[in-house]
Each structure stands twice: as C-alpha cells, then as structure tokens.
C-alpha cells in the first residue's frame, strides 16, 4: 500500500485512528499490537505471498538479537551476529541480487539459465533496519529486547517499512515501550504528513511525468539536447520530492502515533560540494553505511590508501543497495570517486571557487549521476548523456514540456530552498520572532490543510502515481 | 503563544481525523455509479475475493482501482482540477486536449516517421482489406473505400510549432495505404482531399468533436455515390441540397473533445441534422430487433447536452433501415462511428441500408452479412489515424 492512495486515506488511516486511540493510553502493548497488525496488513497489500519472507526476516532479527544479547561468551556472541548477518543479507542477496549475478554467469556461458525472484517490497529497508538492531545489541549500544512484539513493531512499523527512513533501534528503543501522545504531536504529524502528501502529488508526480516522457525517448531521434536537459532536471526534482515526501509522510505518521523519527533530507540541492550533498541526502542510509560499514572498516583514522579503500567499498555497496544493475553500481562508484577526489585532490581548489560556481558544478555532477540512476541500462545512460551534451538543438519537445509543466517547475525550484527557514530568520532579524511563531503556527496548519485538499483532488483525478523508492 | 498552539493543535487534530473518517463513511454509504460520463468509460467493479488474487496482490490492486474510481467527490475534484488547469495554470494541454484558437485538438507526443515501416504496414493492411473487397465482389457487389480526415487533420495549422499535428505521419500513411488499395484495383475516395478542393476543410469538420460535421458527412455521401455512378453508369437516387433542410439542434453540443475537458470551453457549435423534405417510410432494426423508426436520437429537453451519439442512436453492431422499395439497390456501410452521421440520410435512396460497426459486431459478421444480403454496394469508411492499425479500432 502507498500513502498516496485512496485506500490508505479512506480506510487504512481512519480505521487505524479509530481503533488505536480507542485503546486506553496505559495499554501501550495493546496499542503496539494494533499498530503491528495494521503494519502487516499494510505490507500484505502488495501480495500476501511476500509475507512469509517478511515474517522470516522478523524472526531472524528477533532471535538473532536475543542470541547476541543473551550469550555471555564472546565467541558465541560473535557467531550469533555472523549467523544473523549471513541469513539477513543472504535473503537480501537471493531475492535482490540472484538475477543480476546469475545473469552475468549466464552471459559468460558458465550456467545455462539465470535465476531470479520477484523483489519483495521494501526488502532493502527492513533488512538494514533489522540488522542495525542486532549490531547495536552486539556492540552494546542497545539492550537486547526480549519482547518479540517490540522487535517486530520496530522493523515492521508501517510508516517507514517500505521506503524508509531507516530508523535506528536506539532512536525508538524507548518509544516502543513508553511513549506519550499529545494533540501537539498529532497535529504536527498531521501537518507534516499533509505537506509530504502535497510534495508527492503536486511536485514529484508531475516531474515524474516529464522525466518518464523524456527518458522514454532514449535511443530515438526525438531525444534532443534541450529535451534531455529538461528530462534530467525533472528527474532530479522528481526523485528528491518523491523520496523526501515519503520521508515527510513517514515522519508525520510516526509523530501522530508518538514516534519521533530522524530527518532524512536537509535541502540537498543547495549543496556546494558532493560531500555536502551526501550529508544532506538520504541521511538515514548514509549514516547507516557510515556507522555499520565505514567505521567497521576503519573509517578515516588510517592511511590515505586504506581510507580510499574504505570509501570505495562503502560507495560500491551504496550503489549495490539501490539496485542490482551496473547502472547503480556505476552510480555508487561515481560518487565514491568524486568524494575521494574532493577529499584528496580538489580540497584546496574548492575553497577558492566562488560559492555559486561550486554550487552549479555540484548540481551538474548530481544531474549526471541521476542519469545513471534513472536510465534503464548503462548503454541508455551513455546515449542519454550524449544527447544532453551533443544532441540535436531542436527545442520543440522541451518547449512543450516547459510550457505544460511551468507551474510545477517553478514550485520545485522554490521548494529546493529552505524557504520556511529563510522567512523565519527574516522575521527574527526584524525582532518579530513572536509574530512569526504565532503566524507560522496557525498559517502553517491552514496552508497544510489547503495543500492536502489540492493533493487529494490531484490524487483522485490522476492515475499517475508510482513511488520510486518502492523498487529498493 | 502556548494557548494558541494548544487550540490550533486540537482543532487541527479534530479536523484531520474527522475529515478522513467522514470521507470513509461517505464512501461506504454513497451510491456507486457504473459509468463515468466525462471519462466515457465504465468504472471499476468491486472485485470478488480469490485466494490467488490475495496471494499475488492483484485482489488488492483491483480493490484499489475500485476505491479510486468511487472516491468521494471524485467527479467534483476532476472538474475542479480541469478548471484550474484551464483557467488558473493556463496549461496549453488539458486532459490531452490542446485548447487552440477556436478549436479543441488532441495532443500527440512527437513521433518518428519511418517511411519503410509505413510502406510495409500499408501493404499488409491493404492485403487484409482486399480479402473483404473480393468477398463483396464475388457476390456481385461494388466495393468502395472512403478515407476520412481526422478532425485535427483539418486544423493542422492551428497547432503551435511545439506540438505534433501528426500531419507528416498521417499524410504518409494515407498516401501509402490508398496507393496500395489502388494497385489492387480498389476504388477509393479521400474525403480529406475532397474537403481540400472545396476550399475550407475546417467547414466540414467539428471544433469540439473528433468526427466531421453534418456537411462533411453530406459531401462525403454525395462523392461516394457519384463515384459509384461514374464507375458503373448506374443512376442512384442522391439526396440533393434542395431536397433537405439542415437543422441545428438548440442543445449544447458536447463533442468528444469538449467532453474530455468537462465542457469548460466556450463553443457555439451546434449539432446539425439533415431532414429530407420527402418523407420516406422505413422500418429500423438494431441487431435484429425492430425498433422505433428514427435515425436521430434527440435529447429529452433543450437544456440537455447533445452528443455525436445522437446520430443513429450511437454505435450499434448491426443496423438495418428497410424502406421496402425492392427496385432500389441495397447498400452496406461499415466501419466505426464515422458512418453514423452519413447513415442518418444515406438510407434515403436505397431499398435497404445495412450498417455494421466492426468494433461491436461479432467476428465473421461482415462475411456472414455479405453472403446473406449480397449488397449491391459496399462502402467502408475509416479515418486516417487507423488505416494502418491492426489493433483496436484499426482491427
């Protein structure tokens, strides 16, 4: 199920509100059970057959965590961790990467036929989330959770289940057993949800239409240079507003039920370097790799050579995590190389470049990266990039797209900047902070409600509603 | 400040939860429509439960479509979105309709023209058609093929330079296909060329619908019968201009293009009908059943919208107009909805007029009808856009 669907808005959410809040607040375990039951329905909506794998994954994490936490013997502890990691990553490997690797073997003539499975929704997210719990228990950062309901709810909690943000166990450990609910939190969550809903419906989806249209022209004479640039820019807008909208909605829903998830995006398109971009983009994934892979490998407290190796491994894995194809691997390696270059080659130069120029350069790099990310194959990505930089200058398609989607393009352009923050600091500078807080309090809610109504109109009037991050 | 936050939070919570719960109740208790008028399609039915569907998720997908199609206030929101797109956001294309200067035109993505592929497709399509020609001729009938210009073909110059008017593709497709038919000895009529030679192609078509207007239908009819008379030397009873009156229906004409944008565009175009002065009695059969003797279905009142389906009562698999005058020839007109407007008066000079809509008729209906009726004249009417198609309307 997706948040931006009628069945979610008209049935799932209101029924959950009615049942969840009908349970007295002191019976938190019952409320948790309600949340878990709804989360399982939410997941099963994509097909009940995928539930078995999901339940297996939950069981592996629960028993893995239990074993790691309860064994006093260091070797047994480690063995339990390795086993849990092997099963968790093994399941991810089989369901996500079997087709890719056996496909390569098939191409090399080493096997007769490639083996592949349907990709279970959200497997990359819930696998990483579950493993982080077991690793945290092993490291002693979190206590072993004996209550299976709490572990299952942590992994299965529907707001972040299928598309993140990847919530760390330590962040919600306390809330799973003791959390408060208030009108303030619920209202803030509702506002966040409605604004995320609007981002998805009013910004990401229209940009997705543009990107899909242009990328579908790859390999034809219709993919002109202006159209390719418009398509790449539209995709950059789409992926940001789509993914961050999902995170907004997840954070918002979490808040309505008393959970406080960390932010996943921080205006990445205002970055002036690739390093900064990755500090602002998909923060929960970056920090996951930082804490569980990069630091485990030795981080940056080592020789330059070893550091470069560590970065290379992390970015290779980041690419792989996004998908089982060469495009994603290359996309990860592309960023790995750029980050290494920024750190070891261009560090001095970057300080001298004027900020607007370094910002433009960063955006150009990001745009090129998105082409690898969006193209169906590596060959398509090369064709697309060729069209961008050396294609026909025919403006007709681009002109149509810009005229047709001008309101959304303008909205997206404004949306990449921290407008609310800027307005707030404007009032603060004038000494009108109180005015801004009050206005923001009331106006923000009215604005969110208006956006929600417009988005609902868009939802019922359109059939174009894919969620990009569901494929990961 | 805390007080304001508290009050606004309680209000926000109440409004949000109440709105969602109210929408759920409205959905559950509201009457569900079967058809969406403006979208011109059936709405999704409530799916039946199957374990297979639940396992692979298709059941929930169908349930999702059902909820989507019957969402509360869906029509109102669809109309509001269309209105906003036209009047506030001023998009050039709304619901796939380009709002041109005095005309509504369909939007087409830019396309690559492959003349070799067009030639191959034209030869294949002509081969398929030729089988029907031979069958009609084997029973003594004369076969004619009429290629109709699409509405947008007549307004090709109304498209801005950044949109595709399909002129290049349609010209290539039409030339190739009619050329192939001519090579096989089939007599053809290009109504687009006819309208062009008459000076004002736009006069014969509609600004709000994808079909031609009544005068376009009339000129096509006249040219069709002239073609037969020239070819065979037969004399047909052609309805001349002084033998009928053109009546404009007072109702708002909501053509297919106007319907897609919820009628939100100023148009003074009226649906015209041809009323012969000479009253010829006839009996009408729809799919074998005797029905009222009428060829134009008028709306109940002048306030109601009128659609192109007023002609012949819309699309019907097999229609017969029998005037009981055995001395006159029998004609079969087949194709799709373009035949409807012509049929409202074409029956006038024939003993029997059969009309076959291949989209609704069963497979083999054409062949069975030719063998049974042995029509003297067979006329196929297709528009340019489907000449080379083998699927859907082109089939």
PDB file of C-alpha atoms in Angstrom, chain B residues 215-349:
ATOM      1  CA  UNK B 215     -21.982  18.978 -44.049  1.00  0.00           C
ATOM      2  CA  UNK B 216     -18.800  16.971 -44.090  1.00  0.00           C
ATOM      3  CA  UNK B 217     -20.909  13.848 -43.862  1.00  0.00           C
ATOM      4  CA  UNK B 218     -23.146  15.080 -46.663  1.00  0.00           C
ATOM      5  CA  UNK B 219     -20.330  15.960 -49.061  1.00  0.00           C
ATOM      6  CA  UNK B 220     -18.720  12.583 -48.401  1.00  0.00           C
ATOM      7  CA  UNK B 221     -22.010  10.825 -49.083  1.00  0.00           C
ATOM      8  CA  UNK B 222     -22.517  12.700 -52.340  1.00  0.00           C
ATOM      9  CA  UNK B 223     -18.982  11.977 -53.524  1.00  0.00           C
ATOM     10  CA  UNK B 224     -19.361   8.293 -52.614  1.00  0.00           C
ATOM     11  CA  UNK B 225     -22.490   7.852 -54.677  1.00  0.00           C
ATOM     12  CA  UNK B 226     -21.055   9.886 -57.583  1.00  0.00           C
ATOM     13  CA  UNK B 227     -18.074   7.568 -57.560  1.00  0.00           C
ATOM     14  CA  UNK B 228     -20.369   4.564 -57.930  1.00  0.00           C
ATOM     15  CA  UNK B 229     -22.410   6.184 -60.666  1.00  0.00           C
ATOM     16  CA  UNK B 230     -19.256   7.135 -62.579  1.00  0.00           C
ATOM     17  CA  UNK B 231     -17.844   3.656 -62.245  1.00  0.00           C
ATOM     18  CA  UNK B 232     -20.951   1.623 -63.123  1.00  0.00           C
ATOM     19  CA  UNK B 233     -23.149   4.043 -65.029  1.00  0.00           C
ATOM     20  CA  UNK B 234     -25.988   3.238 -62.600  1.00  0.00           C
ATOM     21  CA  UNK B 235     -28.279   6.031 -61.560  1.00  0.00           C
ATOM     22  CA  UNK B 236     -28.808   6.394 -57.841  1.00  0.00           C
ATOM     23  CA  UNK B 237     -31.331   8.491 -56.002  1.00  0.00           C
ATOM     24  CA  UNK B 238     -28.960  11.015 -54.452  1.00  0.00           C
ATOM     25  CA  UNK B 239     -30.399  13.407 -51.908  1.00  0.00           C
ATOM     26  CA  UNK B 240     -29.737  16.825 -53.439  1.00  0.00           C
ATOM     27  CA  UNK B 241     -29.341  20.008 -51.432  1.00  0.00           C
ATOM     28  CA  UNK B 242     -32.777  21.308 -52.373  1.00  0.00           C
ATOM     29  CA  UNK B 243     -34.357  18.089 -51.102  1.00  0.00           C
ATOM     30  CA  UNK B 244     -33.472  18.559 -47.441  1.00  0.00           C
ATOM     31  CA  UNK B 245     -33.072  21.105 -44.738  1.00  0.00           C
ATOM     32  CA  UNK B 246     -30.201  21.354 -42.314  1.00  0.00           C
ATOM     33  CA  UNK B 247     -31.464  21.817 -38.797  1.00  0.00           C
ATOM     34  CA  UNK B 248     -29.211  22.882 -35.940  1.00  0.00           C
ATOM     35  CA  UNK B 249     -30.221  21.335 -32.650  1.00  0.00           C
ATOM     36  CA  UNK B 250     -30.577  24.024 -29.959  1.00  0.00           C
ATOM     37  CA  UNK B 251     -28.856  21.900 -27.309  1.00  0.00           C
ATOM     38  CA  UNK B 252     -25.277  22.400 -26.210  1.00  0.00           C
ATOM     39  CA  UNK B 253     -23.178  20.156 -28.429  1.00  0.00           C
ATOM     40  CA  UNK B 254     -20.700  18.381 -26.180  1.00  0.00           C
ATOM     41  CA  UNK B 255     -18.325  16.767 -28.631  1.00  0.00           C
ATOM     42  CA  UNK B 256     -15.800  14.195 -27.532  1.00  0.00           C
ATOM     43  CA  UNK B 257     -13.048  16.793 -27.165  1.00  0.00           C
ATOM     44  CA  UNK B 258     -15.257  19.159 -25.194  1.00  0.00           C
ATOM     45  CA  UNK B 259     -16.417  16.287 -23.003  1.00  0.00           C
ATOM     46  CA  UNK B 260     -12.823  15.495 -22.029  1.00  0.00           C
ATOM     47  CA  UNK B 261     -12.484  18.957 -20.550  1.00  0.00           C
ATOM     48  CA  UNK B 262     -15.862  18.801 -18.804  1.00  0.00           C
ATOM     49  CA  UNK B 263     -17.485  21.192 -21.261  1.00  0.00           C
ATOM     50  CA  UNK B 264     -15.358  24.027 -19.863  1.00  0.00           C
ATOM     51  CA  UNK B 265     -14.719  25.852 -23.110  1.00  0.00           C
ATOM     52  CA  UNK B 266     -16.836  28.394 -24.913  1.00  0.00           C
ATOM     53  CA  UNK B 267     -18.314  26.935 -28.089  1.00  0.00           C
ATOM     54  CA  UNK B 268     -21.318  27.945 -30.140  1.00  0.00           C
ATOM     55  CA  UNK B 269     -21.119  24.922 -32.404  1.00  0.00           C
ATOM     56  CA  UNK B 270     -24.428  23.116 -32.766  1.00  0.00           C
ATOM     57  CA  UNK B 271     -25.060  19.589 -33.895  1.00  0.00           C
ATOM     58  CA  UNK B 272     -26.637  19.677 -37.332  1.00  0.00           C
ATOM     59  CA  UNK B 273     -29.047  17.128 -38.735  1.00  0.00           C
ATOM     60  CA  UNK B 274     -30.290  16.642 -42.266  1.00  0.00           C
ATOM     61  CA  UNK B 275     -34.071  16.450 -42.559  1.00  0.00           C
ATOM     62  CA  UNK B 276     -35.246  15.270 -46.017  1.00  0.00           C
ATOM     63  CA  UNK B 277     -38.311  17.147 -47.278  1.00  0.00           C
ATOM     64  CA  UNK B 278     -39.607  13.982 -48.852  1.00  0.00           C
ATOM     65  CA  UNK B 279     -40.983  11.659 -46.173  1.00  0.00           C
ATOM     66  CA  UNK B 280     -39.994   8.070 -46.946  1.00  0.00           C
ATOM     67  CA  UNK B 281     -41.370   5.482 -44.517  1.00  0.00           C
ATOM     68  CA  UNK B 282     -38.979   2.836 -43.236  1.00  0.00           C
ATOM     69  CA  UNK B 283     -38.546   0.131 -40.655  1.00  0.00           C
ATOM     70  CA  UNK B 284     -35.467   0.002 -38.462  1.00  0.00           C
ATOM     71  CA  UNK B 285     -33.811  -2.998 -36.890  1.00  0.00           C
ATOM     72  CA  UNK B 286     -30.998  -2.914 -34.346  1.00  0.00           C
ATOM     73  CA  UNK B 287     -29.141  -6.216 -34.081  1.00  0.00           C
ATOM     74  CA  UNK B 288     -32.197  -7.983 -35.498  1.00  0.00           C
ATOM     75  CA  UNK B 289     -34.771  -6.282 -33.263  1.00  0.00           C
ATOM     76  CA  UNK B 290     -37.409  -3.959 -34.610  1.00  0.00           C
ATOM     77  CA  UNK B 291     -37.014  -0.526 -33.020  1.00  0.00           C
ATOM     78  CA  UNK B 292     -38.570   2.913 -33.443  1.00  0.00           C
ATOM     79  CA  UNK B 293     -38.222   4.406 -36.923  1.00  0.00           C
ATOM     80  CA  UNK B 294     -35.861   7.209 -36.126  1.00  0.00           C
ATOM     81  CA  UNK B 295     -32.315   7.994 -37.171  1.00  0.00           C
ATOM     82  CA  UNK B 296     -31.618  10.850 -34.765  1.00  0.00           C
ATOM     83  CA  UNK B 297     -31.955  10.419 -31.002  1.00  0.00           C
ATOM     84  CA  UNK B 298     -32.875  13.802 -29.619  1.00  0.00           C
ATOM     85  CA  UNK B 299     -32.215  14.794 -26.001  1.00  0.00           C
ATOM     86  CA  UNK B 300     -35.265  14.950 -23.750  1.00  0.00           C
ATOM     87  CA  UNK B 301     -35.159  18.716 -23.459  1.00  0.00           C
ATOM     88  CA  UNK B 302     -33.298  21.654 -24.931  1.00  0.00           C
ATOM     89  CA  UNK B 303     -31.429  22.021 -21.672  1.00  0.00           C
ATOM     90  CA  UNK B 304     -29.770  18.632 -22.046  1.00  0.00           C
ATOM     91  CA  UNK B 305     -26.448  18.233 -23.806  1.00  0.00           C
ATOM     92  CA  UNK B 306     -26.377  16.564 -27.177  1.00  0.00           C
ATOM     93  CA  UNK B 307     -23.564  14.263 -28.272  1.00  0.00           C
ATOM     94  CA  UNK B 308     -22.444  12.819 -31.570  1.00  0.00           C
ATOM     95  CA  UNK B 309     -24.259   9.661 -30.475  1.00  0.00           C
ATOM     96  CA  UNK B 310     -27.485  11.445 -31.451  1.00  0.00           C
ATOM     97  CA  UNK B 311     -26.736  10.207 -34.988  1.00  0.00           C
ATOM     98  CA  UNK B 312     -28.270   6.745 -35.382  1.00  0.00           C
ATOM     99  CA  UNK B 313     -28.540   6.464 -31.588  1.00  0.00           C
ATOM    100  CA  UNK B 314     -24.825   5.821 -31.223  1.00  0.00           C
ATOM    101  CA  UNK B 315     -22.696   2.824 -32.035  1.00  0.00           C
ATOM    102  CA  UNK B 316     -24.651  -0.348 -32.769  1.00  0.00           C
ATOM    103  CA  UNK B 317     -23.220  -3.571 -34.143  1.00  0.00           C
ATOM    104  CA  UNK B 318     -25.747  -4.085 -36.940  1.00  0.00           C
ATOM    105  CA  UNK B 319     -28.453  -1.686 -38.030  1.00  0.00           C
ATOM    106  CA  UNK B 320     -30.904  -2.117 -40.913  1.00  0.00           C
ATOM    107  CA  UNK B 321     -33.064   0.615 -42.413  1.00  0.00           C
ATOM    108  CA  UNK B 322     -35.592  -1.077 -44.672  1.00  0.00           C
ATOM    109  CA  UNK B 323     -37.653   1.189 -46.960  1.00  0.00           C
ATOM    110  CA  UNK B 324     -39.366  -1.758 -48.685  1.00  0.00           C
ATOM    111  CA  UNK B 325     -38.572  -0.500 -52.193  1.00  0.00           C
ATOM    112  CA  UNK B 326     -37.250  -3.617 -53.890  1.00  0.00           C
ATOM    113  CA  UNK B 327     -36.482  -1.783 -57.131  1.00  0.00           C
ATOM    114  CA  UNK B 328     -33.711   0.194 -55.397  1.00  0.00           C
ATOM    115  CA  UNK B 329     -30.264  -1.216 -54.567  1.00  0.00           C
ATOM    116  CA  UNK B 330     -29.080  -2.385 -51.184  1.00  0.00           C
ATOM    117  CA  UNK B 331     -26.056  -0.803 -49.529  1.00  0.00           C
ATOM    118  CA  UNK B 332     -23.775  -1.928 -46.708  1.00  0.00           C
ATOM    119  CA  UNK B 333     -21.838   0.812 -44.948  1.00  0.00           C
ATOM    120  CA  UNK B 334     -19.288  -0.378 -42.436  1.00  0.00           C
ATOM    121  CA  UNK B 335     -16.502   0.954 -40.296  1.00  0.00           C
ATOM    122  CA  UNK B 336     -16.940   2.723 -36.990  1.00  0.00           C
ATOM    123  CA  UNK B 337     -18.614   5.882 -35.674  1.00  0.00           C
ATOM    124  CA  UNK B 338     -17.778   7.998 -38.748  1.00  0.00           C
ATOM    125  CA  UNK B 339     -20.520   6.100 -40.600  1.00  0.00           C
ATOM    126  CA  UNK B 340     -23.230   7.240 -38.143  1.00  0.00           C
ATOM    127  CA  UNK B 341     -23.735  10.802 -39.361  1.00  0.00           C
ATOM    128  CA  UNK B 342     -23.839   9.690 -43.016  1.00  0.00           C
ATOM    129  CA  UNK B 343     -26.315   6.942 -42.272  1.00  0.00           C
ATOM    130  CA  UNK B 344     -28.900   9.399 -40.939  1.00  0.00           C
ATOM    131  CA  UNK B 345     -29.707  10.325 -44.534  1.00  0.00           C
ATOM    132  CA  UNK B 346     -27.823   7.832 -46.768  1.00  0.00           C
ATOM    133  CA  UNK B 347     -30.624   5.264 -46.417  1.00  0.00           C
ATOM    134  CA  UNK B 348     -32.911   7.633 -48.316  1.00  0.00           C
ATOM    135  CA  UNK B 349     -32.040   6.396 -51.787  1.00  0.00           C
TER     136      UNK B 349
END
